[in-house]
């Protein structure tokens, strides 16, 4: 089984480039069916979702818009992890069909804290698409509308996801290897 080293840790291949790209085509078909003639606005959450967002958007053959935001949690000068600010969100969301693009939903905390910000803006609809979901790790009550792969609760890297800054450029997704 091909494995790689990122920083000090060994990772084993978990999803091939082919697996990922086939799943993205499936997700794009579903989104096309659900959003035809609605000119949806995709909001991709940086950094991790940049590759997934790009590939899913390329596979959509309907009118659609995309923007990219970063999330930061602040209370005054101190990070609390509770109050989420979106950097780069300058679009008017009123009456828009909005779809958030995430790379992975782990505990669900990030999106759970961020969603109310968007709900205030009276969107026509608000949905979430994520490439990866760790159901066993998700403790915040989130409705995820489109899921690429449900995966075990193990750390993964590649295809946009990093381990301490590295691994984002890998075309495949790798899972932390079991210690021997
Ligand atoms: P949550 O708020 O716990 O759902 O975490 C969401 C964010 O944590 C993701 O957008 C990722 O940036 C990061 N994350 C969670 N699990 C992993 C992982 O297995 N590998 C890399 N990043 C992860």
CSV table of C-alpha atoms and ligand atoms in Angstrom, one decimal:
chain,number,residue,atom,x,y,z
A,1,UNK,CA,0.0,0.0,0.0
A,2,UNK,CA,1.6,3.3,-1.1
A,3,UNK,CA,2.5,5.4,2.0
A,4,UNK,CA,4.0,8.9,2.4
A,5,UNK,CA,5.6,10.9,5.2
A,6,UNK,CA,4.4,14.4,6.1
A,7,UNK,CA,6.5,16.1,8.7
A,8,UNK,CA,7.1,13.3,11.3
A,9,UNK,CA,4.0,11.1,10.5
A,10,UNK,CA,3.3,8.2,8.1
A,11,UNK,CA,0.2,8.3,6.0
A,12,UNK,CA,-1.4,5.6,3.9
A,13,UNK,CA,-3.4,6.1,0.7
A,14,UNK,CA,-7.1,6.2,1.5
A,15,UNK,CA,-8.9,7.8,-1.6
A,16,UNK,CA,-7.3,7.8,-5.0
A,17,UNK,CA,-7.4,10.7,-7.4
A,18,UNK,CA,-9.9,8.6,-9.5
A,19,UNK,CA,-12.1,7.9,-6.5
A,20,UNK,CA,-12.2,11.7,-5.6
A,21,UNK,CA,-12.8,12.8,-9.2
A,22,UNK,CA,-15.6,10.3,-9.8
A,23,UNK,CA,-17.4,11.3,-6.5
A,24,UNK,CA,-17.1,15.0,-7.6
A,25,UNK,CA,-18.8,14.2,-10.9
A,26,UNK,CA,-21.6,12.5,-8.9
A,27,UNK,CA,-22.0,15.5,-6.6
A,28,UNK,CA,-21.9,18.0,-9.4
A,29,UNK,CA,-24.7,16.1,-11.2
A,30,UNK,CA,-26.9,16.3,-8.1
A,31,UNK,CA,-26.1,20.0,-7.7
A,32,UNK,CA,-27.0,20.6,-11.4
A,33,UNK,CA,-30.3,18.9,-10.9
A,34,UNK,CA,-31.1,20.7,-7.7
A,35,UNK,CA,-29.9,24.2,-8.8
A,36,UNK,CA,-30.7,24.4,-12.5
A,37,UNK,CA,-32.1,28.0,-13.3
A,38,UNK,CA,-31.4,29.1,-9.7
A,39,UNK,CA,-28.0,30.7,-10.3
A,40,UNK,CA,-26.6,29.5,-7.0
A,41,UNK,CA,-23.8,31.2,-5.1
A,42,UNK,CA,-21.2,28.8,-3.8
A,43,UNK,CA,-19.2,30.0,-0.8
A,44,UNK,CA,-15.9,28.1,-0.5
A,45,UNK,CA,-14.2,28.1,2.9
A,46,UNK,CA,-10.4,28.6,2.6
A,47,UNK,CA,-7.9,27.2,3.0
A,48,UNK,CA,-8.8,23.5,2.9
A,49,UNK,CA,-11.6,23.6,0.3
A,50,UNK,CA,-9.7,25.3,-2.6
A,51,UNK,CA,-9.1,22.1,-4.6
A,52,UNK,CA,-12.5,20.6,-4.0
A,53,UNK,CA,-14.2,24.0,-4.8
A,54,UNK,CA,-12.3,24.3,-8.0
A,55,UNK,CA,-13.1,20.7,-9.2
A,56,UNK,CA,-16.7,20.8,-8.3
A,57,UNK,CA,-17.2,24.2,-9.9
A,58,UNK,CA,-15.5,23.0,-13.2
A,59,UNK,CA,-17.9,20.0,-13.3
A,60,UNK,CA,-21.0,22.2,-13.0
A,61,UNK,CA,-22.8,22.9,-16.3
A,62,UNK,CA,-25.3,25.4,-15.1
A,63,UNK,CA,-25.1,29.1,-14.3
A,64,UNK,CA,-23.5,29.5,-10.9
A,65,UNK,CA,-21.3,31.9,-9.0
A,66,UNK,CA,-18.5,31.3,-6.5
A,67,UNK,CA,-16.7,33.3,-3.8
A,68,UNK,CA,-14.0,32.4,-1.4
A,69,UNK,CA,-13.9,33.3,2.3
A,70,UNK,CA,-11.7,32.7,5.4
A,71,UNK,CA,-13.2,32.2,8.8
A,72,UNK,CA,-11.6,33.6,11.9
A,73,UNK,CA,-12.8,33.3,15.5
A,74,UNK,CA,-12.4,36.4,17.7
A,75,UNK,CA,-13.6,38.1,20.8
A,76,UNK,CA,-11.8,41.4,21.0
A,77,UNK,CA,-8.2,40.5,20.6
A,78,UNK,CA,-8.6,37.0,21.9
A,79,UNK,CA,-9.5,33.9,20.0
A,80,UNK,CA,-12.5,32.1,21.7
A,81,UNK,CA,-13.4,29.6,19.0
A,82,UNK,CA,-17.1,30.7,19.3
A,83,UNK,CA,-17.6,34.0,17.4
A,84,UNK,CA,-16.9,33.5,13.8
A,85,UNK,CA,-16.0,36.3,11.4
A,86,UNK,CA,-16.0,35.8,7.6
A,87,UNK,CA,-13.2,37.6,5.8
A,88,UNK,CA,-13.9,38.3,2.2
A,89,UNK,CA,-17.7,37.9,2.2
A,90,UNK,CA,-18.8,41.0,0.3
A,91,UNK,CA,-21.7,39.5,-1.8
A,92,UNK,CA,-25.3,40.4,-1.1
A,93,UNK,CA,-26.9,37.1,-0.1
A,94,UNK,CA,-30.5,38.3,0.1
A,95,UNK,CA,-32.8,35.9,-1.8
A,96,UNK,CA,-29.8,33.9,-3.1
A,97,UNK,CA,-29.5,30.1,-3.2
A,98,UNK,CA,-26.3,29.7,-1.2
A,99,UNK,CA,-24.2,26.5,-0.9
A,100,UNK,CA,-21.2,26.4,1.4
A,101,UNK,CA,-18.3,24.3,0.2
A,102,UNK,CA,-16.2,22.6,2.9
A,103,UNK,CA,-13.3,20.2,2.6
A,104,UNK,CA,-14.2,18.3,5.8
A,105,UNK,CA,-16.7,18.4,8.6
A,106,UNK,CA,-15.1,17.1,11.7
A,107,UNK,CA,-16.7,18.2,15.0
A,108,UNK,CA,-19.0,20.5,13.0
A,109,UNK,CA,-18.1,23.4,15.3
A,110,UNK,CA,-16.8,25.8,12.6
A,111,UNK,CA,-19.9,25.6,10.4
A,112,UNK,CA,-22.3,25.4,13.4
A,113,UNK,CA,-20.9,28.8,14.7
A,114,UNK,CA,-20.8,30.3,11.2
A,115,UNK,CA,-24.2,29.4,9.8
A,116,UNK,CA,-26.2,32.0,11.9
A,117,UNK,CA,-24.2,34.8,10.2
A,118,UNK,CA,-25.6,33.7,6.9
A,119,UNK,CA,-29.1,32.8,8.1
A,120,UNK,CA,-29.5,36.5,9.2
A,121,UNK,CA,-29.1,37.6,5.6
A,122,UNK,CA,-32.4,36.0,4.4
A,123,UNK,CA,-31.0,33.7,1.8
A,124,UNK,CA,-33.5,31.9,-0.5
A,125,UNK,CA,-31.9,28.7,0.7
A,126,UNK,CA,-28.7,27.6,2.5
A,127,UNK,CA,-27.1,24.2,2.1
A,128,UNK,CA,-23.7,22.6,2.8
A,129,UNK,CA,-21.6,20.4,0.5
A,130,UNK,CA,-18.5,18.7,2.0
A,131,UNK,CA,-16.1,16.3,0.4
A,132,UNK,CA,-15.4,14.5,3.7
A,133,UNK,CA,-17.5,13.9,6.8
A,134,UNK,CA,-16.3,12.2,10.0
A,135,UNK,CA,-19.7,11.3,11.5
A,136,UNK,CA,-18.2,9.8,14.6
A,137,UNK,CA,-16.5,13.1,15.4
A,138,UNK,CA,-19.4,15.4,14.7
A,139,UNK,CA,-20.9,16.6,18.0
A,140,UNK,CA,-22.5,19.9,16.8
A,141,UNK,CA,-26.0,19.5,15.3
A,142,UNK,CA,-25.5,20.2,11.7
A,143,UNK,CA,-27.5,19.2,8.6
A,144,UNK,CA,-25.1,18.4,5.9
A,145,UNK,CA,-26.9,18.3,2.6
A,146,UNK,CA,-24.3,16.8,0.2
A,147,UNK,CA,-21.5,14.5,1.4
A,148,UNK,CA,-18.8,13.1,-0.8
A,149,UNK,CA,-17.4,10.4,1.6
A,150,UNK,CA,-18.2,9.5,5.2
A,151,UNK,CA,-14.9,8.5,6.7
A,152,UNK,CA,-13.6,7.1,10.0
A,153,UNK,CA,-12.5,9.4,12.7
A,154,UNK,CA,-8.8,9.5,11.7
A,155,UNK,CA,-6.6,12.4,10.6
A,156,UNK,CA,-6.4,12.8,6.8
A,157,UNK,CA,-4.2,14.9,4.5
A,158,UNK,CA,-4.1,15.7,0.8
A,159,UNK,CA,-6.3,17.3,-1.8
A,160,UNK,CA,-6.3,20.6,0.0
A,161,UNK,CA,-6.1,19.3,3.5
A,162,UNK,CA,-2.9,19.9,5.4
A,163,UNK,CA,-1.0,18.5,8.4
A,164,UNK,CA,0.7,21.5,9.9
A,165,UNK,CA,0.9,23.4,6.6
A,166,UNK,CA,2.0,20.5,4.4
A,167,UNK,CA,0.2,18.0,2.2
A,168,UNK,CA,-2.3,20.2,0.5
A,169,UNK,CA,-0.8,19.6,-3.0
A,170,UNK,CA,-1.3,15.9,-2.9
A,171,UNK,CA,-3.8,14.7,-5.6
A,172,UNK,CA,-5.0,11.8,-3.3
A,173,UNK,CA,-6.3,11.7,0.3
A,174,UNK,CA,-4.1,9.9,2.8
A,175,UNK,CA,-5.0,8.6,6.3
A,176,UNK,CA,-2.8,8.5,9.3
A,177,UNK,CA,-1.1,5.1,9.4
A,178,UNK,CA,-1.6,2.8,12.4
A,179,UNK,CA,1.5,2.8,14.6
A,180,UNK,CA,3.2,-0.7,14.3
B,1,LIG,P1,-14.6,21.2,12.6
B,1,LIG,O1,-15.0,22.6,13.0
B,1,LIG,O2,-14.2,20.4,13.8
B,1,LIG,O3,-15.7,20.5,11.8
B,1,LIG,O4,-13.3,21.3,11.7
B,1,LIG,C1,-13.3,21.8,10.5
B,1,LIG,C2,-11.9,22.1,10.0
B,1,LIG,O5,-10.9,21.4,10.8
B,1,LIG,C3,-11.7,21.7,8.6
B,1,LIG,O6,-12.2,22.7,7.7
B,1,LIG,C4,-10.2,21.4,8.5
B,1,LIG,O7,-9.6,22.6,8.2
B,1,LIG,C5,-9.8,20.9,9.9
B,1,LIG,N1,-9.8,19.5,10.0
B,1,LIG,C6,-10.6,18.6,10.6
B,1,LIG,N2,-10.2,17.3,10.5
B,1,LIG,C7,-9.1,17.3,9.7
B,1,LIG,C8,-8.3,16.3,9.2
B,1,LIG,O8,-8.5,15.1,9.4
B,1,LIG,N3,-7.2,16.7,8.4
B,1,LIG,C9,-7.0,18.0,8.1
B,1,LIG,N4,-7.7,19.0,8.6
B,1,LIG,C10,-8.8,18.7,9.4
